Coordinates of C-alpha atoms and ligand atoms in Angstrom, one line a residue:
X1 CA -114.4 127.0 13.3
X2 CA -113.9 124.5 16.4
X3 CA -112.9 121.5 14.4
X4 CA -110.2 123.7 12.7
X5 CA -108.3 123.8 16.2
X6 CA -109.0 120.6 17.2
X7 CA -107.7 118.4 14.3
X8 CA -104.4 120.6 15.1
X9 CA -104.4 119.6 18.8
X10 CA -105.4 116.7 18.6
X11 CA -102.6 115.6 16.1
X12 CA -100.0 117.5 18.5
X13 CA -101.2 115.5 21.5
X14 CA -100.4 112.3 19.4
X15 CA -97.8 113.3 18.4
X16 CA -96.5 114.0 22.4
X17 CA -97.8 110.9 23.3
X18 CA -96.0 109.2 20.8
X19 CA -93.0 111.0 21.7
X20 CA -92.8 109.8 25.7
X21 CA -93.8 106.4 24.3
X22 CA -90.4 107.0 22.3
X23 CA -88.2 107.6 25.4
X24 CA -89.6 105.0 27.3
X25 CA -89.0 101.9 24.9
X26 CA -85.7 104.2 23.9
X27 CA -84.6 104.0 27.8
X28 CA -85.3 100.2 28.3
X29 CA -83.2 99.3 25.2
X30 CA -80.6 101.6 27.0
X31 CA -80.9 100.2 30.1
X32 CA -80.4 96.9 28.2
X33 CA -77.3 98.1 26.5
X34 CA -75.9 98.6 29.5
X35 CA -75.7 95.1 30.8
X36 CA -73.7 93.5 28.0
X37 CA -73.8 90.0 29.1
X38 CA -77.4 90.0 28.2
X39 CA -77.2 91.4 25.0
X40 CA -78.4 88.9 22.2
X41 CA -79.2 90.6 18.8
X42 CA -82.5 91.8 19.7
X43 CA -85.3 94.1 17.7
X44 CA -88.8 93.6 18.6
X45 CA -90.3 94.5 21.7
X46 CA -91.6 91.2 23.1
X47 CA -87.8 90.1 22.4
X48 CA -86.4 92.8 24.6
X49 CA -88.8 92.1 27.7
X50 CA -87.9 88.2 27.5
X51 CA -84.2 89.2 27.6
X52 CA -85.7 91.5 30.6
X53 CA -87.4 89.1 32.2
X54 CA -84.1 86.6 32.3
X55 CA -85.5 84.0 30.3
X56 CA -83.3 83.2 27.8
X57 CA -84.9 79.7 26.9
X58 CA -85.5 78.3 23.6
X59 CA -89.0 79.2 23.0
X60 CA -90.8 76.1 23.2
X61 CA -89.4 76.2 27.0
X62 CA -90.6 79.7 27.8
X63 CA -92.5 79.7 30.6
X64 CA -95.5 82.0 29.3
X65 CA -97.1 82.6 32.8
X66 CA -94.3 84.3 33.5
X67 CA -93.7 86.1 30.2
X68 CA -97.4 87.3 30.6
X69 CA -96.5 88.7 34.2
X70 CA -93.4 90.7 32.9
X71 CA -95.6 91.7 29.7
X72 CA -97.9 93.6 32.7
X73 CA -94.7 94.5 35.4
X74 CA -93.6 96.5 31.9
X75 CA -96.1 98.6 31.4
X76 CA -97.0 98.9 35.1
X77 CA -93.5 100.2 34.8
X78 CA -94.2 102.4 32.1
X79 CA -96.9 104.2 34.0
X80 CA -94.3 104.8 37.1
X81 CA -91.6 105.8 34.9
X82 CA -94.4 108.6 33.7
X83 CA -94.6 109.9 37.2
X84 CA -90.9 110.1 37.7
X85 CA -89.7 112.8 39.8
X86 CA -86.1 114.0 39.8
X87 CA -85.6 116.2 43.0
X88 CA -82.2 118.8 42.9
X89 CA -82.0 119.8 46.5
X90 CA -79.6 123.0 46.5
X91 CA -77.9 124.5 49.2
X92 CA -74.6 125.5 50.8
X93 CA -72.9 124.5 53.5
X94 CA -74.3 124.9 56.9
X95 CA -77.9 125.0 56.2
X96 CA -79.2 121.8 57.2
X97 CA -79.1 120.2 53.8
X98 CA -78.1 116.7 55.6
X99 CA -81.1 117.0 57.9
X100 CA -83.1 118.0 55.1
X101 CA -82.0 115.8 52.5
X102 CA -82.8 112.5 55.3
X103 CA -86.7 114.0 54.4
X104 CA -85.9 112.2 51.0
X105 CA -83.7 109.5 52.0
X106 CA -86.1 108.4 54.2
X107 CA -88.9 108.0 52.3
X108 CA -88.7 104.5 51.6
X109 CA -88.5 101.9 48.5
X110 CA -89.6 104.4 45.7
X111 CA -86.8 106.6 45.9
X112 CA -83.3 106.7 45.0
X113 CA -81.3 109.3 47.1
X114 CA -77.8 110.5 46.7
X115 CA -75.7 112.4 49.1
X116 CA -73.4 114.6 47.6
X117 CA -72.1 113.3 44.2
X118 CA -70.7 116.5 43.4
X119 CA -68.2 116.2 46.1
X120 CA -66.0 114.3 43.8
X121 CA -66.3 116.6 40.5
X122 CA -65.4 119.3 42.9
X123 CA -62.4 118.0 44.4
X124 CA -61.1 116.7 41.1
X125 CA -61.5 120.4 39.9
X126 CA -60.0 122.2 42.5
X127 CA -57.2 124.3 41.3
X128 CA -53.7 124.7 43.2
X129 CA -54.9 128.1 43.9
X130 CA -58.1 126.4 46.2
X131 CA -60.6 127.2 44.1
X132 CA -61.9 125.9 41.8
X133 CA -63.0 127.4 37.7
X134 CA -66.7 128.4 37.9
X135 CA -67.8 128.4 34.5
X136 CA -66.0 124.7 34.2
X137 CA -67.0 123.5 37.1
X138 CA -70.5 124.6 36.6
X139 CA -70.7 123.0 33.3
X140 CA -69.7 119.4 34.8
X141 CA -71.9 119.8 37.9
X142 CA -74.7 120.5 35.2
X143 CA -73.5 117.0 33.0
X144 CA -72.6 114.8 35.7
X145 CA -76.5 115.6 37.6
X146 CA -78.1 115.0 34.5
X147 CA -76.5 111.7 33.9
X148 CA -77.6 110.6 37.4
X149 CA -80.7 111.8 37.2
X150 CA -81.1 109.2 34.2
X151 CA -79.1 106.6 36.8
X152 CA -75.7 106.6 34.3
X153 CA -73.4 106.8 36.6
X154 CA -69.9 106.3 33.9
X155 CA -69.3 110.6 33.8
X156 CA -69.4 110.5 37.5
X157 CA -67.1 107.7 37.9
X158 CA -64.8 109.4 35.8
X159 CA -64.0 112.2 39.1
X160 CA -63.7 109.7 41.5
X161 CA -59.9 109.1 42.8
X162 CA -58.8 105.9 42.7
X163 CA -60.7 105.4 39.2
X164 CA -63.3 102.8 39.7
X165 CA -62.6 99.5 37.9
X166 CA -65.1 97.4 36.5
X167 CA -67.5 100.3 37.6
X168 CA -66.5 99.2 41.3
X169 CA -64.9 101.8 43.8
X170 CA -64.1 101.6 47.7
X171 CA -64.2 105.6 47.8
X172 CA -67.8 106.9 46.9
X173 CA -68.0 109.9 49.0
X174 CA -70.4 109.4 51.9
X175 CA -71.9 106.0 50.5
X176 CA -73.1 105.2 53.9
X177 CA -75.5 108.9 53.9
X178 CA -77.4 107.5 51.1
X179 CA -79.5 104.0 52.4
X180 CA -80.7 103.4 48.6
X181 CA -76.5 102.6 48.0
X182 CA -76.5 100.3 51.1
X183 CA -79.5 98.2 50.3
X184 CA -79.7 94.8 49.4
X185 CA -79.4 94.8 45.8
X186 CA -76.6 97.1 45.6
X187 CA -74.6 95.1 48.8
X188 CA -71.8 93.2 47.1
X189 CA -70.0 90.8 49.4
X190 CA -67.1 92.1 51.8
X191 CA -63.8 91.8 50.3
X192 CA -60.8 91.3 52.8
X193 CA -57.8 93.6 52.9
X194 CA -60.2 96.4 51.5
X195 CA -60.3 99.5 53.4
X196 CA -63.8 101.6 53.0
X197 CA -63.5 104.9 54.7
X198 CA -67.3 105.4 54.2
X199 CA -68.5 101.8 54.3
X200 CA -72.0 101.1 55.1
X201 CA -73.8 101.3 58.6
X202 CA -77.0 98.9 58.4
X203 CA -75.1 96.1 56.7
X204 CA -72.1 94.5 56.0
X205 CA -71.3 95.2 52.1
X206 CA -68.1 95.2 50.1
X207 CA -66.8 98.1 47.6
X208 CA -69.6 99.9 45.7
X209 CA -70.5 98.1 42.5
X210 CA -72.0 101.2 40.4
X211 CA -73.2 98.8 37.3
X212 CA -75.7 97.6 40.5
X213 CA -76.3 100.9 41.8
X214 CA -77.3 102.2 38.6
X215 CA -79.6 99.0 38.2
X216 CA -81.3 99.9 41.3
X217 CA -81.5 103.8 40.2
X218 CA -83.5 102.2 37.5
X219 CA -85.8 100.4 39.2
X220 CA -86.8 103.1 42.1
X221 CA -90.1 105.6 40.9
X222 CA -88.2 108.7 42.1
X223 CA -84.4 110.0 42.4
X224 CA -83.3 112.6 44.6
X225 CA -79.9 114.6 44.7
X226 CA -78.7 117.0 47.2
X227 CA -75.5 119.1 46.5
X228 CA -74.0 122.2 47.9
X229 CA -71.7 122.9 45.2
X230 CA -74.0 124.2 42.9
X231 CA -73.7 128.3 42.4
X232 CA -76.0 129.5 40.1
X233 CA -79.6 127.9 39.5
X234 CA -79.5 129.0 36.0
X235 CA -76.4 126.8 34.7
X236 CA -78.6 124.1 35.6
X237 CA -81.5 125.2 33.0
X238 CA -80.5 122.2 30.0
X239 CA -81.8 119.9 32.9
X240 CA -85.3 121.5 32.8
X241 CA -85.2 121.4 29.1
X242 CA -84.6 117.5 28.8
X243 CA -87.5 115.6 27.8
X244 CA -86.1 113.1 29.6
X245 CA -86.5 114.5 33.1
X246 CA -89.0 116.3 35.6
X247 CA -86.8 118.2 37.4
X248 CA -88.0 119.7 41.1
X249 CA -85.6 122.4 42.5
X250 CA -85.8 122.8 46.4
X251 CA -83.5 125.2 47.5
X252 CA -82.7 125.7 51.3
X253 CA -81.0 128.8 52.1
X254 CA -80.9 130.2 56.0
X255 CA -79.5 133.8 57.9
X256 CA -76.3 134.3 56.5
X257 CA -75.1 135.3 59.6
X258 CA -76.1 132.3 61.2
X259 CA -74.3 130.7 58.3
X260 CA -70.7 132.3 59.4
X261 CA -71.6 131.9 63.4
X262 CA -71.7 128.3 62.5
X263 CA -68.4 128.0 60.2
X264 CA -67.0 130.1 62.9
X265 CA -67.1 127.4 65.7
X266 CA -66.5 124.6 62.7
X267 CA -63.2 126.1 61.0
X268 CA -62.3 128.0 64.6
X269 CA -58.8 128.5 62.9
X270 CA -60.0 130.1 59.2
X271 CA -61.8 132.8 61.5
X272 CA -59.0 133.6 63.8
X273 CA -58.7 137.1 62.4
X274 CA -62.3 137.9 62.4
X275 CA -62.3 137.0 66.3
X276 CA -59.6 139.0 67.2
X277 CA -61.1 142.0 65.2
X278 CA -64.5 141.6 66.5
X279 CA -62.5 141.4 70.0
X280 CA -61.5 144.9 69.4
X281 CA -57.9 144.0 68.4
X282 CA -55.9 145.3 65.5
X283 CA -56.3 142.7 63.3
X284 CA -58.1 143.7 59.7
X285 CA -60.9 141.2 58.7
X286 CA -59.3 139.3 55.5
X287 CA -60.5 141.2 52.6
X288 CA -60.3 137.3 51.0
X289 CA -63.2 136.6 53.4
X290 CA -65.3 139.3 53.0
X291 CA -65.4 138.8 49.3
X292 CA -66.1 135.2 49.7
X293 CA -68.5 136.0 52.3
X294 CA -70.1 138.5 49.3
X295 CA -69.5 135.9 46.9
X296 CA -71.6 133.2 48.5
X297 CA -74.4 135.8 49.4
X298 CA -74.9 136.7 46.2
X299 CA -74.8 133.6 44.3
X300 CA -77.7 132.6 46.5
X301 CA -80.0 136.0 45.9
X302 CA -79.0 135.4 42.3
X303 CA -81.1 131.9 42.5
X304 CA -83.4 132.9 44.6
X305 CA -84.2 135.9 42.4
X306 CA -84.6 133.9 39.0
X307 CA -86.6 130.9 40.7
X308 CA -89.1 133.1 42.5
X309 CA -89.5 135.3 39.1
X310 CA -90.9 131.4 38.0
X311 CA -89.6 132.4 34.6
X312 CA -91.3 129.4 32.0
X313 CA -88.4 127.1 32.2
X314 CA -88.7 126.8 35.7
X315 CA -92.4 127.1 36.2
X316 CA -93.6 124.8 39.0
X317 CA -90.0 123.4 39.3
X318 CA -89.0 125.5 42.1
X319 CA -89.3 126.1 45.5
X320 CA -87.3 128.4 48.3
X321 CA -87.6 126.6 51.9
X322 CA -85.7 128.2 54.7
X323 CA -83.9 126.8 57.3
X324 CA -85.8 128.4 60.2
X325 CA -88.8 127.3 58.6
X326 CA -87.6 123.5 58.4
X327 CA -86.7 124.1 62.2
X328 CA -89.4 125.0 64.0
X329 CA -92.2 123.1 61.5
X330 CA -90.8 120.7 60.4
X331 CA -93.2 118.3 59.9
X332 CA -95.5 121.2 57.7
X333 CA -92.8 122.1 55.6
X334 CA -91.9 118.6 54.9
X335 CA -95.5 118.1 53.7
X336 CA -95.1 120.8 51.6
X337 CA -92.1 119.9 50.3
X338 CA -93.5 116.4 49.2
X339 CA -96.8 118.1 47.9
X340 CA -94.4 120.7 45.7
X341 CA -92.8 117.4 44.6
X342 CA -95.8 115.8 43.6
X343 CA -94.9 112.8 45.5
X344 CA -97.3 111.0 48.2
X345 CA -95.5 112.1 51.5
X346 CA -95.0 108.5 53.4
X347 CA -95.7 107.5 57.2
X348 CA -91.8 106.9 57.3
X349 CA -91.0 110.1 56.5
X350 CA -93.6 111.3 58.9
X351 CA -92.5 109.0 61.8
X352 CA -88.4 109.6 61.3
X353 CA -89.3 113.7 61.5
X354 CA -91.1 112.6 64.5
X355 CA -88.2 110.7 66.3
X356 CA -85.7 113.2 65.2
X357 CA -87.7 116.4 65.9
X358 CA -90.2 117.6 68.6
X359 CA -92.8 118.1 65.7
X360 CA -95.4 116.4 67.3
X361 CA -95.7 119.5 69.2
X362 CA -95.8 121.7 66.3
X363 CA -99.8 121.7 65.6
X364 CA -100.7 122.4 69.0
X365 CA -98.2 124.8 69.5
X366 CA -96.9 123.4 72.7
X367 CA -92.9 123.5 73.5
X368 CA -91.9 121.2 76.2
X369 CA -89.6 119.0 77.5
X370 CA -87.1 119.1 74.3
X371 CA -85.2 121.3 73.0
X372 CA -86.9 124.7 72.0
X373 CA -86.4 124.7 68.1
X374 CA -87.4 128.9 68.1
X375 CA -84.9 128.6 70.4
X376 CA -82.4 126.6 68.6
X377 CA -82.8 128.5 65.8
X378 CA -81.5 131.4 67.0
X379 CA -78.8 130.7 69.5
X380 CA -76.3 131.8 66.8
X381 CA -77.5 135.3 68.2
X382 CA -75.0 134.9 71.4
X383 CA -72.5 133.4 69.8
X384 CA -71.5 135.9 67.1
X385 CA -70.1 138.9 67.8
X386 CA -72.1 142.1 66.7
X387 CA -69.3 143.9 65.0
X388 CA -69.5 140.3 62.4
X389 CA -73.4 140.5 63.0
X390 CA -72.5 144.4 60.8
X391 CA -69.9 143.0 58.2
X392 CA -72.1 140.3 57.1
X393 CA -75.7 142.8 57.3
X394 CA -73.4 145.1 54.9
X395 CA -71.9 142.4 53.1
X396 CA -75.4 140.8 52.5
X397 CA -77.8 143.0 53.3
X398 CA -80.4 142.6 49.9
X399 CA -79.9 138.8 50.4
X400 CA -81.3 138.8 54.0
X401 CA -83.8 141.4 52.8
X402 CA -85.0 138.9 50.2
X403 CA -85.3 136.1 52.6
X404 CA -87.2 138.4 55.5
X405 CA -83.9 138.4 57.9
X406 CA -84.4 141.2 60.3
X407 CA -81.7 143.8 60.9
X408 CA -80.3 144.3 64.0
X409 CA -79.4 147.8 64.5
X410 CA -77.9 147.4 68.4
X411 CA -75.8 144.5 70.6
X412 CA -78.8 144.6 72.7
X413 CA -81.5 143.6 70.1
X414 CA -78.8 140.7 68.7
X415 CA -79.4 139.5 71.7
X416 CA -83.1 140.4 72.9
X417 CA -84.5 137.2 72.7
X418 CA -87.8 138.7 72.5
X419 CA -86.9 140.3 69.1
X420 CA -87.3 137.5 66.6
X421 CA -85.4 137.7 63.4
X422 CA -87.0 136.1 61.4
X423 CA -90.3 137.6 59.7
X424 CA -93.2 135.4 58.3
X425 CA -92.7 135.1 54.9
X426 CA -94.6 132.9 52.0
X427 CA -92.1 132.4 49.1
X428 CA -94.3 129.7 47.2
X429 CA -97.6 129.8 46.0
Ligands
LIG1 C1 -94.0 79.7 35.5 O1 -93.7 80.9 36.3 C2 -94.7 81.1 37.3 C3 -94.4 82.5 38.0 O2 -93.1 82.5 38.4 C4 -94.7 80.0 38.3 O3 -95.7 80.2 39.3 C5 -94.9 78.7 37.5 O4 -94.8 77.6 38.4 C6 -94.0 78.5 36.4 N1 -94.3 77.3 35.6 C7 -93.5 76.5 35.1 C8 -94.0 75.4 34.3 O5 -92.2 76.6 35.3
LIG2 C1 -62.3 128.2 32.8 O1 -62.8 127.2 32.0 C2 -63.3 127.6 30.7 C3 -64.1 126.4 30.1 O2 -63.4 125.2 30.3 C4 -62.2 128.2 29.9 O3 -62.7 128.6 28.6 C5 -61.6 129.4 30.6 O4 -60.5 129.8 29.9 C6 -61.2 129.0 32.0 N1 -60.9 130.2 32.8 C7 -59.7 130.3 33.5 C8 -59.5 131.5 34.2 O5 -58.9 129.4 33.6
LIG3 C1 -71.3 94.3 39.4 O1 -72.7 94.2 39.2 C2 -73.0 93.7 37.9 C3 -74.5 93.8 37.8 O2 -75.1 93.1 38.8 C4 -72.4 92.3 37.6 O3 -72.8 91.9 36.4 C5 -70.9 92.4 37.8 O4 -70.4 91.1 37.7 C6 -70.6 93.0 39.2 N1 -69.1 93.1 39.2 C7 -68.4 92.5 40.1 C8 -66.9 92.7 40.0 O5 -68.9 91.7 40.9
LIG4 C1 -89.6 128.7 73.1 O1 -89.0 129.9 72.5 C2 -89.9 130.8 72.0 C3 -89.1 131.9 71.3 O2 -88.0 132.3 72.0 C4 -90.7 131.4 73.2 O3 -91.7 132.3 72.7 C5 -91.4 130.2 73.9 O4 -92.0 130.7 75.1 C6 -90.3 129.1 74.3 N1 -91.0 128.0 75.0 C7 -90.5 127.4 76.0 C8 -91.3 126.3 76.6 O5 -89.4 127.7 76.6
LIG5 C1 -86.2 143.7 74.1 O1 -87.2 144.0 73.2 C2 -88.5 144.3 73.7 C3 -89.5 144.3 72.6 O2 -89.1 145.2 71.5 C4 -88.4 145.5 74.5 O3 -89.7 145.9 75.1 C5 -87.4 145.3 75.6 O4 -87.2 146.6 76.3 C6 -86.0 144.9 75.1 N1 -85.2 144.5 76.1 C7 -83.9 145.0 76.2 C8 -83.1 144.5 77.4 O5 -83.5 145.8 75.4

């Protein structure tokens, strides 16, 4: 009876061993396609790692110490590439997805960290109306992350304005917000007359060369991406399903209403009509607005409702963080983040949080001398007007429901500060 199920499983574990073996050797020789100017007519293994490994001598010459090394960095590789971790932070604007995201771009030499790909794909697919086609634009956020996430970065370069030539481009948005496209190996000498609107800050490099960016992707045990653009978490579900990939969803979502009291003071002129309203003048709030305001709200829910359902596809891929959470403990939620990750949380991580945060106060519950993040956190509450504080609780009332944003029923609890609005909530277990 017992052997009749084992013979099964074991052949199916084999057989999925024997599969990831596949897309290992199946991503080196891709790699290797990649670079043409290495590309001899080459079949067996050992004849792909000495083409790896650079040496390209007649084989009497070979040096085999060497070739003995690489034979071991290769399947030291393999075990890393195993363990590889493809992080999807999601958010919207406002939220503290920069802040956040630096949780990941600081984390050292294993990890390759982009900061905001999408931005390009967007802009390139913004209609003359402003916006842009969801289901399009969905469908080539989806493509162009996957890509990445495998370090290809040719669909990507085919949104960025000027076209990149030769795979090298002066206008990746933001370079400089990502360190991994800064470092070293991907720091081509300056080029005079070139302007770089977002050159780097640490050192002195020339236009971006992607065929070295992706070579460094390559190289790194972990990627990480943070967008957003992204609407819906479940146009993302072919990313989950690639064998390919181990995806990680964060997602970082904060008070809504917090949200618009920070785009408020931000894009002062968009909201014009909303002040004047709020000030009691005739002015209607933009219906626009509102049903952007909705829009946004609901997309949000609409992720947050599928991921915490941990449907299979997503099972142990997500996690909901929020804002005020990342605020006031920073340094636990970052643990957590790295521990829902599955990647060891470093002491550079640790000690950036700590120079950029009071966290250090956090586990012994003392405030002090710097700013008072419970504080911070809810500031917006005398900044935004309590007739908007009622448009957006209408407008998104089962989203702040879902998150465990209190109500406020009254100007004066807005701005009690001994009513906190934000309930203790565990999302992830
Ligand atoms: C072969 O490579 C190893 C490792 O780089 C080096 O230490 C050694 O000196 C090399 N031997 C020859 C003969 O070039
Ligand atoms: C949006 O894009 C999809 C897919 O590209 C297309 O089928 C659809 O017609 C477009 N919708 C509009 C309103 O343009
Ligand atoms: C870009 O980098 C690749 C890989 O290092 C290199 O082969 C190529 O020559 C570089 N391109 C330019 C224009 O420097
Ligand atoms: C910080 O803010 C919280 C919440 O408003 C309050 O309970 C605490 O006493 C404040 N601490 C200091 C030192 O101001
Ligand atoms: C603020 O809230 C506390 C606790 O609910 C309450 O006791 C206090 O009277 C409120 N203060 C004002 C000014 O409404």
């Amino acid at each position: 009876m017992k052997i009749k199920y084992t013979i099964p499983i074991v052949f199916f574990m084999a057989l999925v061993i024997i599969e990831k073996e596949n897309n290992i050797i199946s991503r080196v020789s891709d790699k290797l396609k990649q670079t043409p100017q290495t590309s001899l007519q080459s079949n067996s293994l050992s004849d792909l790692l000495l083409e790896h490994s650079g040496s390209r001598l007649p084989p009497g010459k070979r040096n085999i110490t060497l070739m003995k090394w690489r034979l071991e960095d290769y399947s030291e590789q393999k075990a890393l590439k195993r363990g590889r971790k493809h992080i999807l932070l999601l958010a919207t604007t406002r939220t503290g997805s920069s802040f956040v995201g630096e949780f990941f771009n600081q984390q050292g030499d294993n990890m390759f960290y982009l900061f905001e790909p999408l931005w390009h794909v967007e802009k390139m697919l913004t209609l003359e109306s402003g916006g842009t086609n969801a289901t399009a634009a969905a469908k080539a956020y989806r493509d162009v992350l996957q890509q990445l996430f495998l370090c290809d970065f040719s669909l990507l370069e085919s949104f960025i304005d000027p076209l990149p030539v030769d795979h090298i481009t002066a206008a990746l948005f933001r370079r400089e917000s990502s360190s991994s496209l800064c470092e070293k190996a991907v720091c081509s000498p300056v080029v005079k007359g070139v302007f770089e609107r977002y050159h780097c800050k640490t050192r002195r490099c020339g236009p971006l060369n992607l065929t070295m960016a992706s070579e460094s992707c390559l190289k790194k045990e972990h990627i990480a991406i943070k967008s957003v653009r992204v609407r819906q978490l479940d146009t993302l579900r072919p990313l989950t399903e690639d064998p390919r990939l181990d995806v990680k969803f964060i997602q970082l979502v904060r008070d809504p209403r917090a949200i618009l009291a920070s785009r408020m003071v931000a894009f002062a002129t968009k909201y014009k009509n909303w002040k004047e309203w709020a000030m009691g003048g005739n002015v209607p709030i933009d219906d626009d607005e509102v049903r952007k305001l909705k829009g946004n709200c609901d997309n949000i829910r609409m992720s947050a409702k599928i991921g915490l359902r941990q449907p299979l596809w997503l099972r142990g891929r997500y996690m909901l963080v929020r804002y005020e959470d990342i605020a006031r403990f920073p340094m636990k939620k970052a643990s957590e983040m790295y521990r829902f990750t599955g990647i060891p949380f470093t002491p550079q991580v640790k000690s950036w949080i700590l120079k950029n945060t009071q966290a250090s106060k956090e586990t012994s519950g003392v405030y002090s001398t710097q700013k008072n993040s419970s504080e911070q956190v809810e500031k917006w509450r005398f900044k935004l007007p309590f007739k908007i504080a009622q448009v957006v609780q209408k407008v998104c009332g089962p989203t702040l429901k879902l998150f465990g944003y209190k109500f406020v029923s009254s100007e004066e609890m807005l701005t009690n500060k001994s009513v906190s609005l934000i309930e203790d909530k565990v999302f992830n277990f």
